[in-house]
PDB file of C-alpha atoms in Angstrom:
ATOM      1  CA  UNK A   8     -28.068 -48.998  26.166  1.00 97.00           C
ATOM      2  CA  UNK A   9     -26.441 -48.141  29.762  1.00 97.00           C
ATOM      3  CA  UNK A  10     -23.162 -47.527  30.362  1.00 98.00           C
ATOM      4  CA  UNK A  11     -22.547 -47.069  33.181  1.00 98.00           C
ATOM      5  CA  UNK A  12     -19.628 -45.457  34.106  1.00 98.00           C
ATOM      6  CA  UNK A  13     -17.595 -44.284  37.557  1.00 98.00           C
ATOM      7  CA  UNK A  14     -15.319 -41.748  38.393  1.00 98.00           C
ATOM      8  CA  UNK A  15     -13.234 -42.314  40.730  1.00 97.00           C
ATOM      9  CA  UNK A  16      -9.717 -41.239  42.677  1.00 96.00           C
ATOM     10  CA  UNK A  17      -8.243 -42.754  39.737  1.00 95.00           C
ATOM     11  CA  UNK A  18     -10.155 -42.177  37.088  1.00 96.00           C
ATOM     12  CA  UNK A  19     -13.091 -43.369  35.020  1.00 97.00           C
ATOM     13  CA  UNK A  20     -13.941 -46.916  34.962  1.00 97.00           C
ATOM     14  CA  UNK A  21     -16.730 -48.639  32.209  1.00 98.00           C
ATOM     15  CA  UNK A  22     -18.727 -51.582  32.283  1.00 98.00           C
ATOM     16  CA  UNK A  23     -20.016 -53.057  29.735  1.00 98.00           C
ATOM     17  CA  UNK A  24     -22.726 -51.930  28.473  1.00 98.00           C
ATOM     18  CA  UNK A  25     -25.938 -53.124  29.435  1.00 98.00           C
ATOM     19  CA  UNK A  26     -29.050 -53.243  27.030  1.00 98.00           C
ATOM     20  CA  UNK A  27     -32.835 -52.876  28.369  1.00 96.00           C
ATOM     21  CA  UNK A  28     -36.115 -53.425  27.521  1.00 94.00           C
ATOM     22  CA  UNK A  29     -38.932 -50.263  28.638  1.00 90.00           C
ATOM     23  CA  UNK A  30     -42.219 -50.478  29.002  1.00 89.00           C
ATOM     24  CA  UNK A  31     -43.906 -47.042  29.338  1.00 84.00           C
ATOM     25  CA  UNK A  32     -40.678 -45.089  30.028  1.00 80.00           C
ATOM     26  CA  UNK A  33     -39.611 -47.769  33.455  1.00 86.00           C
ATOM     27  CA  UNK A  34     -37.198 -50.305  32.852  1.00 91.00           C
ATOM     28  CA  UNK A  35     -38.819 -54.255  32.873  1.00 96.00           C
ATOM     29  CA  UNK A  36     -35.594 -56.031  31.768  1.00 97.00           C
ATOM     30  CA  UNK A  37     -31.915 -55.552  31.173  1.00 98.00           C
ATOM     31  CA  UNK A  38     -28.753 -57.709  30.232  1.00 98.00           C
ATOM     32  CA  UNK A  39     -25.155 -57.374  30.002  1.00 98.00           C
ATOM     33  CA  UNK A  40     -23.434 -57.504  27.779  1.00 98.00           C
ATOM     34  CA  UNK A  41     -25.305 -55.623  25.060  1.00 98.00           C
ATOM     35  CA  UNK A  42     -23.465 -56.641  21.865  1.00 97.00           C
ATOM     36  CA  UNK A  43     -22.208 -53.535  19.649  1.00 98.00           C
ATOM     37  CA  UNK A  44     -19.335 -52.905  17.421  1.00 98.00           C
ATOM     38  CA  UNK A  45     -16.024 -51.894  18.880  1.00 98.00           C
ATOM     39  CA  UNK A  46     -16.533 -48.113  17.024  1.00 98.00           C
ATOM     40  CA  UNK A  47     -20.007 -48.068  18.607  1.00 98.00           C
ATOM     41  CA  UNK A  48     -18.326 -48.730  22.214  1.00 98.00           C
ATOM     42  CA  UNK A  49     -15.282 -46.586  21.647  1.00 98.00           C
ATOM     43  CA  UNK A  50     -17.681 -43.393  20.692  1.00 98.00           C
ATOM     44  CA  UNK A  51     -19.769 -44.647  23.357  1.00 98.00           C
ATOM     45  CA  UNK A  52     -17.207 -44.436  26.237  1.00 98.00           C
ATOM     46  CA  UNK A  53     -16.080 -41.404  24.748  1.00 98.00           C
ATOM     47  CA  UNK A  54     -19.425 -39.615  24.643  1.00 98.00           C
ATOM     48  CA  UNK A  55     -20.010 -41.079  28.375  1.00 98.00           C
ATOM     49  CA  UNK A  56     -16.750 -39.437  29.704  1.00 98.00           C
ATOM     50  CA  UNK A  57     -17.164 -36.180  27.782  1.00 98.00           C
ATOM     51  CA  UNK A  58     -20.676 -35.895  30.116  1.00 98.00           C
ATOM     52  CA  UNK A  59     -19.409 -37.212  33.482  1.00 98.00           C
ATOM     53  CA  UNK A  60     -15.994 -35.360  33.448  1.00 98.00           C
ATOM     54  CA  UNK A  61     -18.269 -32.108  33.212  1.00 98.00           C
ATOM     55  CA  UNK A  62     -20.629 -32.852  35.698  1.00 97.00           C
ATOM     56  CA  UNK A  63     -17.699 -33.794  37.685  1.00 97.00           C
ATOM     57  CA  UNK A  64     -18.084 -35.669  41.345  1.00 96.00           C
ATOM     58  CA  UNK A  65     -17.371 -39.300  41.850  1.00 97.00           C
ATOM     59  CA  UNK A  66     -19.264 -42.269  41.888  1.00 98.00           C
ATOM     60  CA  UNK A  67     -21.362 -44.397  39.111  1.00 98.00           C
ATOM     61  CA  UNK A  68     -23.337 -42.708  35.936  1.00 98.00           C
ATOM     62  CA  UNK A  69     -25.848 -44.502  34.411  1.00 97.00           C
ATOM     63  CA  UNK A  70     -25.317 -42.943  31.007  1.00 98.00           C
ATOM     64  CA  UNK A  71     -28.335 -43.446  28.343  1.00 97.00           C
ATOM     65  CA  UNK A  72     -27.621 -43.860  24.793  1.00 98.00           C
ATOM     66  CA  UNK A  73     -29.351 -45.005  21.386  1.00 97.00           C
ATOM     67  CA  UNK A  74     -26.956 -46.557  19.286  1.00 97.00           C
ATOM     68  CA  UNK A  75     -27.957 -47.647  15.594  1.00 96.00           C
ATOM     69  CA  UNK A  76     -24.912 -49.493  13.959  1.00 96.00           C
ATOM     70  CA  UNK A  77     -21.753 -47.825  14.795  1.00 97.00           C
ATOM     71  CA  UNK A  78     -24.268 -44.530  15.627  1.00 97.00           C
ATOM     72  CA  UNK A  79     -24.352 -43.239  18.739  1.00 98.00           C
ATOM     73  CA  UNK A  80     -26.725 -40.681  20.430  1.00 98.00           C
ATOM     74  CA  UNK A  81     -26.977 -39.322  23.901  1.00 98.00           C
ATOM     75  CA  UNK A  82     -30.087 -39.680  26.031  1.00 97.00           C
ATOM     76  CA  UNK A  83     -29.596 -38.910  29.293  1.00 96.00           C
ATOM     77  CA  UNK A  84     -27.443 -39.191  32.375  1.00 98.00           C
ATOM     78  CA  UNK A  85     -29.118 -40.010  36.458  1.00 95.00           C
ATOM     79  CA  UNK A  86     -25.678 -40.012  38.579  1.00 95.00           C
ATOM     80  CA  UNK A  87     -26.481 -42.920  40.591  1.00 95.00           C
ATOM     81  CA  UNK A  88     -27.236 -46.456  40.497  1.00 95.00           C
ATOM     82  CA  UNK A  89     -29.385 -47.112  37.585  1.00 91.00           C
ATOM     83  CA  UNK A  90     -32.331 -49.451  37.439  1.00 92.00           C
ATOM     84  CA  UNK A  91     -31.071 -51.444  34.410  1.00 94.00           C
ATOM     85  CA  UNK A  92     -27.766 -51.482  36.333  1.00 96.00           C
ATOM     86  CA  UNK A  93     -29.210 -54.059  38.716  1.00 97.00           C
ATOM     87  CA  UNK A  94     -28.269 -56.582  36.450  1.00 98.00           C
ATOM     88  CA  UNK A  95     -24.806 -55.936  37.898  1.00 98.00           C
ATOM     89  CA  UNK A  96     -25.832 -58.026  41.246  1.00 98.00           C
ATOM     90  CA  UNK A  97     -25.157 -60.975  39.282  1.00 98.00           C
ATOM     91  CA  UNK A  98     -23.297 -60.451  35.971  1.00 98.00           C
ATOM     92  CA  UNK A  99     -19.698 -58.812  38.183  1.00 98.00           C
ATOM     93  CA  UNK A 100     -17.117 -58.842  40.931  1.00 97.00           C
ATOM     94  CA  UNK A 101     -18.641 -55.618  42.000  1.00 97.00           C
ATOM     95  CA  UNK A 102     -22.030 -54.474  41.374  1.00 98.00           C
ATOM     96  CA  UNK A 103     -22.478 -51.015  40.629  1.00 98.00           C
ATOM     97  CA  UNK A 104     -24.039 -50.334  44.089  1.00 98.00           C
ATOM     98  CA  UNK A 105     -20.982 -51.215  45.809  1.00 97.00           C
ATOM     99  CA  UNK A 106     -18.470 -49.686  42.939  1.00 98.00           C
ATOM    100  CA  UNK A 107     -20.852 -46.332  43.871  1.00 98.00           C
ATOM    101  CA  UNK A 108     -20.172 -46.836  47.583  1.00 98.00           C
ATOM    102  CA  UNK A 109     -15.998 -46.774  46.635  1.00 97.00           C
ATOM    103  CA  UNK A 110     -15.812 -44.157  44.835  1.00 98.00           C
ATOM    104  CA  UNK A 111     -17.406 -41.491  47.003  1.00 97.00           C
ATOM    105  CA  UNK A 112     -15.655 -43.324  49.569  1.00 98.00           C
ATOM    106  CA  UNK A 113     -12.155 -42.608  47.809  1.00 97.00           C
ATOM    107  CA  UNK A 114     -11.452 -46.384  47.691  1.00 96.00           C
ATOM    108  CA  UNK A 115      -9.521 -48.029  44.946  1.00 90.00           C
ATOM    109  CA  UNK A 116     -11.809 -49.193  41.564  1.00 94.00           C
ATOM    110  CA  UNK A 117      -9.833 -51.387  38.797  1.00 91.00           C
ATOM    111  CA  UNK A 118      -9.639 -50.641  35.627  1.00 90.00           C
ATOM    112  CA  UNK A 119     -11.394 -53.184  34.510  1.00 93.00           C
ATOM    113  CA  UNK A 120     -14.226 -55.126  36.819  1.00 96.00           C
ATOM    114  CA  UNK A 121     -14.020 -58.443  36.607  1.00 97.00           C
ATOM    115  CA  UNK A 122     -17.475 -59.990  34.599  1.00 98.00           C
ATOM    116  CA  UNK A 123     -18.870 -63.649  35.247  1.00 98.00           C
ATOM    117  CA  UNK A 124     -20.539 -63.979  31.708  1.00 98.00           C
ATOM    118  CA  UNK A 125     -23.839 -63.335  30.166  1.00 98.00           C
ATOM    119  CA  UNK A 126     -26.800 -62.338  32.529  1.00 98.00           C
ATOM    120  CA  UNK A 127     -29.789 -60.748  32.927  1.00 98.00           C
ATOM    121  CA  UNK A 128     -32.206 -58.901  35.089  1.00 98.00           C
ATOM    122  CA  UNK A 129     -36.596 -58.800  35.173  1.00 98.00           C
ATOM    123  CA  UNK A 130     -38.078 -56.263  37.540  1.00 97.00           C
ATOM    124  CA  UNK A 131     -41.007 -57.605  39.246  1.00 97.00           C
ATOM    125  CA  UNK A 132     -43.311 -55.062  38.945  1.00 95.00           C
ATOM    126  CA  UNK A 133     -47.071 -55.100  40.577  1.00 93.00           C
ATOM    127  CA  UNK A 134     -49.915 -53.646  39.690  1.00 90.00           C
ATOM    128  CA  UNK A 135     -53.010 -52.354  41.817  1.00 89.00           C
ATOM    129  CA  UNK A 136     -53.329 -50.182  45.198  1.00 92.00           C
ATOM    130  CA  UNK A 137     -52.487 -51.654  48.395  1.00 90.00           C
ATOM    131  CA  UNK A 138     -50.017 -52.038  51.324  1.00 89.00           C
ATOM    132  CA  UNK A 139     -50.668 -55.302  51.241  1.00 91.00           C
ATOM    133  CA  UNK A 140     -48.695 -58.326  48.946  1.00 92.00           C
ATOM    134  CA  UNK A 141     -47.326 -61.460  48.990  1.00 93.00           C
ATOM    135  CA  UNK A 142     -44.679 -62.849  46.400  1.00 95.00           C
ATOM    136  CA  UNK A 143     -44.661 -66.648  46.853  1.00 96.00           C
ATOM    137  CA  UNK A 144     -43.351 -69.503  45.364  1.00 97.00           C
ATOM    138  CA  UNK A 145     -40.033 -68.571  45.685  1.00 97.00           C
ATOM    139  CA  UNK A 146     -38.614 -72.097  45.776  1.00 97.00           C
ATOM    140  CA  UNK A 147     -39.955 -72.522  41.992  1.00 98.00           C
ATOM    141  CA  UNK A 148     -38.427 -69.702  40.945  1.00 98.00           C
ATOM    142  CA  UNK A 149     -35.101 -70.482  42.475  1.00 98.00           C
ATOM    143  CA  UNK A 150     -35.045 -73.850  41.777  1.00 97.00           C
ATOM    144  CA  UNK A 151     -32.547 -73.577  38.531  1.00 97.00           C
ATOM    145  CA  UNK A 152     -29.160 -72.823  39.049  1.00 97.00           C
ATOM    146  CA  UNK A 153     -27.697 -69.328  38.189  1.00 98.00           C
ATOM    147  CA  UNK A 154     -31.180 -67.348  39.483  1.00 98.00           C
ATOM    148  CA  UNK A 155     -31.405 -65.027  42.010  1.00 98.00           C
ATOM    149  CA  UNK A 156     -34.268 -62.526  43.521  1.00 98.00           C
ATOM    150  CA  UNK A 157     -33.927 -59.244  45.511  1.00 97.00           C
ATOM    151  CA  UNK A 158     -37.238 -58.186  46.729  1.00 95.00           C
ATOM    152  CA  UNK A 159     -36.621 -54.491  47.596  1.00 94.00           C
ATOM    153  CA  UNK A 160     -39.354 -54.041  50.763  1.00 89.00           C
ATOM    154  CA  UNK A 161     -41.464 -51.687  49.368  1.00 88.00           C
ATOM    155  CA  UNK A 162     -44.327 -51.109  52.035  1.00 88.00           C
ATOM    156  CA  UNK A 163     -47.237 -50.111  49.033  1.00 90.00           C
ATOM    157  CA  UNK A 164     -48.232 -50.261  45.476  1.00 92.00           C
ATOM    158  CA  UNK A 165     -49.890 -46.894  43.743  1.00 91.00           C
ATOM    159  CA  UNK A 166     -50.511 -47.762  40.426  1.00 89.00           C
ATOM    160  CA  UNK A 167     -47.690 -49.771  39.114  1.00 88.00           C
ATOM    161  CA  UNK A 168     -44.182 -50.361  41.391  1.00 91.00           C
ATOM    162  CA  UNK A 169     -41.238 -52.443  41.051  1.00 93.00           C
ATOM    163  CA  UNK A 170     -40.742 -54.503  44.187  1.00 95.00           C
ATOM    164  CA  UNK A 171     -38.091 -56.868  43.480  1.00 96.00           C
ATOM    165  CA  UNK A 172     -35.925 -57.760  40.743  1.00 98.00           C
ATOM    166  CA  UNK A 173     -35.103 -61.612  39.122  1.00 98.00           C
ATOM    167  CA  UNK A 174     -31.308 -62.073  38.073  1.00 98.00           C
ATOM    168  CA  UNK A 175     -30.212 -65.042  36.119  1.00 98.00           C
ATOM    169  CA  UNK A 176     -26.487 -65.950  34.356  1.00 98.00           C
ATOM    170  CA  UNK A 177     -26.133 -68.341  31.145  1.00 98.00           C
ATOM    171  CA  UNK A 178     -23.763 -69.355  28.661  1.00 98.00           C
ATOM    172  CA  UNK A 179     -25.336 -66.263  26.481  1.00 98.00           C
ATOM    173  CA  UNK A 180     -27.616 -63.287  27.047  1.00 98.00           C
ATOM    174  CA  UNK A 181     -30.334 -64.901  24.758  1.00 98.00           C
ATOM    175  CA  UNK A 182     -30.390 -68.044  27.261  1.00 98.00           C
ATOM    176  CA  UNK A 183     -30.171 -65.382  30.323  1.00 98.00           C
ATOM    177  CA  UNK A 184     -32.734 -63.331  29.745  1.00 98.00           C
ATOM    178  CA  UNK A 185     -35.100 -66.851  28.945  1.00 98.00           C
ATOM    179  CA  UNK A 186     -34.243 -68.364  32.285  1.00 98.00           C
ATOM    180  CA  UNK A 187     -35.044 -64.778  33.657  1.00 98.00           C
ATOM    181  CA  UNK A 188     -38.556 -64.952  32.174  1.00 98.00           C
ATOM    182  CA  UNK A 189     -38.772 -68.671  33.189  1.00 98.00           C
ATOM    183  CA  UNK A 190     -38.173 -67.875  36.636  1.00 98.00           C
ATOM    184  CA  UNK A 191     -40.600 -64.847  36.741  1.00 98.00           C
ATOM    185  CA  UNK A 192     -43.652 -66.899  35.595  1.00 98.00           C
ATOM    186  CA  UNK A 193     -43.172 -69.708  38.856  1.00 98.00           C
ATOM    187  CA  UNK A 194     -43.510 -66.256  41.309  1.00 98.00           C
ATOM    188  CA  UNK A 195     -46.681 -66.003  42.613  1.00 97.00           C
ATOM    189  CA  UNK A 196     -48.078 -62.896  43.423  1.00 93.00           C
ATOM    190  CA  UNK A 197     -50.692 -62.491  46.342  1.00 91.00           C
ATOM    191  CA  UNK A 198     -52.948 -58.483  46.657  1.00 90.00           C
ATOM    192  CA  UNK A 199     -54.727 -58.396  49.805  1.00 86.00           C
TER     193      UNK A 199
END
Protein backbone atom coordinates (compact mmCIF):
# COMPACT_ATOMS: atom_id res chain seq x y z
CA UNK A 1 0.00 0.00 0.00
CA UNK A 2 0.48 4.01 0.14
CA UNK A 3 -0.20 6.00 2.80
CA UNK A 4 0.25 8.84 2.29
CA UNK A 5 0.65 11.05 4.92
CA UNK A 6 1.25 15.13 5.58
CA UNK A 7 2.74 17.08 8.09
CA UNK A 8 1.62 20.02 8.57
CA UNK A 9 1.39 23.36 11.04
CA UNK A 10 -0.86 21.20 12.88
CA UNK A 11 0.17 18.06 12.67
CA UNK A 12 0.05 14.84 10.68
CA UNK A 13 -2.86 14.11 8.61
CA UNK A 14 -3.59 10.29 6.81
CA UNK A 15 -5.47 9.25 3.99
CA UNK A 16 -6.56 6.27 3.43
CA UNK A 17 -4.57 4.08 2.20
CA UNK A 18 -4.30 3.48 -1.29
CA UNK A 19 -3.40 -0.02 -2.85
CA UNK A 20 -1.44 -0.39 -6.36
CA UNK A 21 -0.72 -2.59 -8.88
CA UNK A 22 3.39 -2.50 -10.39
CA UNK A 23 4.53 -3.59 -13.31
CA UNK A 24 8.37 -3.69 -13.45
CA UNK A 25 8.94 -1.53 -10.34
CA UNK A 26 6.40 1.78 -11.99
CA UNK A 27 3.07 2.03 -10.78
CA UNK A 28 0.11 1.01 -13.68
CA UNK A 29 -2.90 1.22 -11.30
CA UNK A 30 -3.98 2.29 -7.86
CA UNK A 31 -7.29 2.59 -5.75
CA UNK A 32 -8.43 3.94 -2.59
CA UNK A 33 -9.45 2.66 -0.30
CA UNK A 34 -7.25 -0.42 0.08
CA UNK A 35 -9.22 -2.60 2.52
CA UNK A 36 -7.09 -3.79 5.72
CA UNK A 37 -7.87 -4.52 9.25
CA UNK A 38 -8.12 -1.71 11.73
CA UNK A 39 -4.65 -3.26 13.61
CA UNK A 40 -3.08 -3.30 10.13
CA UNK A 41 -4.00 0.60 9.71
CA UNK A 42 -3.30 1.57 13.28
CA UNK A 43 0.47 -0.02 13.00
CA UNK A 44 0.41 1.38 9.68
CA UNK A 45 -0.14 5.08 10.63
CA UNK A 46 2.04 4.49 13.38
CA UNK A 47 4.99 3.14 11.42
CA UNK A 48 4.25 6.12 8.78
CA UNK A 49 4.58 8.85 11.52
CA UNK A 50 7.53 7.23 13.29
CA UNK A 51 9.41 7.87 9.56
CA UNK A 52 8.03 11.32 8.65
CA UNK A 53 8.36 12.91 12.18
CA UNK A 54 12.21 12.02 11.72
CA UNK A 55 12.71 13.19 8.45
CA UNK A 56 10.88 16.14 9.62
CA UNK A 57 9.67 19.11 7.01
CA UNK A 58 6.12 19.54 5.93
CA UNK A 59 4.16 18.50 3.19
CA UNK A 60 2.79 14.92 1.81
CA UNK A 61 4.81 11.37 2.22
CA UNK A 62 4.02 8.77 0.11
CA UNK A 63 4.90 6.07 2.60
CA UNK A 64 5.38 2.34 1.07
CA UNK A 65 4.38 -0.59 2.99
CA UNK A 66 3.69 -4.49 2.57
CA UNK A 67 1.13 -5.51 4.79
CA UNK A 68 0.17 -9.36 5.10
CA UNK A 69 -2.88 -9.70 7.54
CA UNK A 70 -2.53 -7.46 10.42
CA UNK A 71 1.56 -7.48 9.33
CA UNK A 72 3.07 -4.60 8.46
CA UNK A 73 6.51 -3.85 6.83
CA UNK A 74 8.18 -0.71 5.70
CA UNK A 75 9.29 -0.14 2.12
CA UNK A 76 10.12 3.07 1.45
CA UNK A 77 9.30 6.74 1.79
CA UNK A 78 9.61 9.63 -1.63
CA UNK A 79 8.45 13.00 0.27
CA UNK A 80 6.31 14.21 -2.39
CA UNK A 81 3.37 13.49 -4.37
CA UNK A 82 3.34 9.90 -5.15
CA UNK A 83 2.36 8.31 -8.42
CA UNK A 84 -0.25 5.93 -6.91
CA UNK A 85 -1.41 9.07 -5.04
CA UNK A 86 -2.96 10.37 -8.26
CA UNK A 87 -5.85 8.50 -7.53
CA UNK A 88 -6.50 11.33 -5.07
CA UNK A 89 -7.68 13.73 -8.16
CA UNK A 90 -10.83 11.98 -7.95
CA UNK A 91 -11.40 9.83 -4.83
CA UNK A 92 -11.12 13.50 -2.18
CA UNK A 93 -11.91 17.07 -1.25
CA UNK A 94 -8.26 17.68 -1.66
CA UNK A 95 -5.93 15.78 -3.70
CA UNK A 96 -2.67 15.22 -2.37
CA UNK A 97 -1.09 17.74 -4.84
CA UNK A 98 -2.94 20.51 -3.43
CA UNK A 99 -2.82 19.13 0.44
CA UNK A 100 1.28 19.25 -0.56
CA UNK A 101 0.90 22.84 -1.77
CA UNK A 102 -0.79 23.77 2.05
CA UNK A 103 1.35 22.46 4.00
CA UNK A 104 4.63 23.97 2.85
CA UNK A 105 2.51 26.86 2.46
CA UNK A 106 1.61 26.83 6.34
CA UNK A 107 -2.13 26.68 5.46
CA UNK A 108 -4.66 24.88 7.54
CA UNK A 109 -5.14 20.76 6.64
CA UNK A 110 -8.20 18.91 8.55
CA UNK A 111 -7.90 16.20 10.34
CA UNK A 112 -9.63 14.22 8.37
CA UNK A 113 -10.06 14.93 4.32
CA UNK A 114 -13.19 14.53 3.26
CA UNK A 115 -13.42 11.11 0.68
CA UNK A 116 -16.15 10.78 -2.19
CA UNK A 117 -16.13 6.85 -2.18
CA UNK A 118 -14.38 4.12 -3.96
CA UNK A 119 -12.07 5.08 -6.97
CA UNK A 120 -9.39 4.31 -8.94
CA UNK A 121 -6.54 5.40 -11.09
CA UNK A 122 -4.70 3.62 -14.65
CA UNK A 123 -1.57 5.35 -15.85
CA UNK A 124 -1.47 5.52 -19.49
CA UNK A 125 1.74 4.50 -20.23
CA UNK A 126 3.35 4.37 -23.99
CA UNK A 127 5.72 2.49 -25.35
CA UNK A 128 8.33 3.21 -28.26
CA UNK A 129 10.77 6.31 -29.08
CA UNK A 130 9.40 9.42 -30.34
CA UNK A 131 8.35 13.07 -29.72
CA UNK A 132 5.62 12.43 -31.51
CA UNK A 133 1.86 10.93 -30.14
CA UNK A 134 -1.54 11.27 -30.29
CA UNK A 135 -4.11 9.94 -27.60
CA UNK A 136 -7.54 10.01 -29.29
CA UNK A 137 -10.81 8.97 -28.73
CA UNK A 138 -11.25 10.75 -25.79
CA UNK A 139 -15.02 11.12 -26.08
CA UNK A 140 -15.24 7.11 -25.74
CA UNK A 141 -13.37 7.06 -22.93
CA UNK A 142 -15.26 9.78 -21.18
CA UNK A 143 -18.42 8.88 -22.18
CA UNK A 144 -19.47 7.04 -18.66
CA UNK A 145 -20.08 9.01 -15.83
CA UNK A 146 -17.55 9.17 -12.88
CA UNK A 147 -14.24 9.03 -15.47
CA UNK A 148 -11.79 11.42 -15.80
CA UNK A 149 -8.22 11.79 -17.77
CA UNK A 150 -5.17 14.02 -17.03
CA UNK A 151 -2.77 13.81 -19.82
CA UNK A 152 0.44 15.18 -18.22
CA UNK A 153 2.24 16.92 -21.60
CA UNK A 154 5.09 14.97 -21.79
CA UNK A 155 7.01 16.21 -25.02
CA UNK A 156 8.79 12.36 -25.72
CA UNK A 157 8.70 8.72 -25.08
CA UNK A 158 12.27 6.76 -24.36
CA UNK A 159 11.40 3.43 -23.81
CA UNK A 160 8.32 3.27 -21.76
CA UNK A 161 6.61 6.75 -20.10
CA UNK A 162 3.51 7.51 -18.39
CA UNK A 163 1.73 10.36 -20.13
CA UNK A 164 -1.54 10.64 -18.62
CA UNK A 165 -3.48 9.01 -16.05
CA UNK A 166 -7.48 7.56 -16.23
CA UNK A 167 -9.51 8.18 -12.88
CA UNK A 168 -12.84 6.62 -12.34
CA UNK A 169 -15.32 6.53 -8.93
CA UNK A 170 -17.95 3.58 -8.23
CA UNK A 171 -20.05 2.25 -5.66
CA UNK A 172 -16.82 -0.10 -4.78
CA UNK A 173 -13.14 -0.29 -5.69
CA UNK A 174 -13.76 -3.65 -7.58
CA UNK A 175 -16.36 -1.70 -9.94
CA UNK A 176 -13.72 1.39 -9.99
CA UNK A 177 -10.89 -0.04 -11.02
CA UNK A 178 -13.24 -2.08 -14.01
CA UNK A 179 -14.64 1.16 -15.33
CA UNK A 180 -10.92 2.37 -15.13
CA UNK A 181 -9.83 -0.47 -17.43
CA UNK A 182 -13.04 0.02 -19.52
CA UNK A 183 -12.22 3.45 -20.17
CA UNK A 184 -8.48 2.79 -20.98
CA UNK A 185 -9.25 0.28 -23.80
CA UNK A 186 -11.70 3.17 -25.91
CA UNK A 187 -8.17 5.54 -25.85
CA UNK A 188 -6.56 5.39 -28.88
CA UNK A 189 -3.09 5.81 -29.12
CA UNK A 190 -1.40 7.36 -32.32
CA UNK A 191 3.18 7.05 -32.70
CA UNK A 192 4.27 9.14 -35.44
Amino acid sequence: ITLLTVRHCAGTTFLKPVGHHQVDGDYRESWQPQAMSETALKQAQNIAKTITDALGGYGIFGVELFVKGDNVIFSEVSPRPHDTGMVTMISQEMSEFGLHARAILGLPIPAEVAFYGPSASKAIVIEGNTKEYELGNLDKVLEEPGVQIRIFGKPEIIGHRRVGVILATADTVENALAKAERAYSKLEVTIH
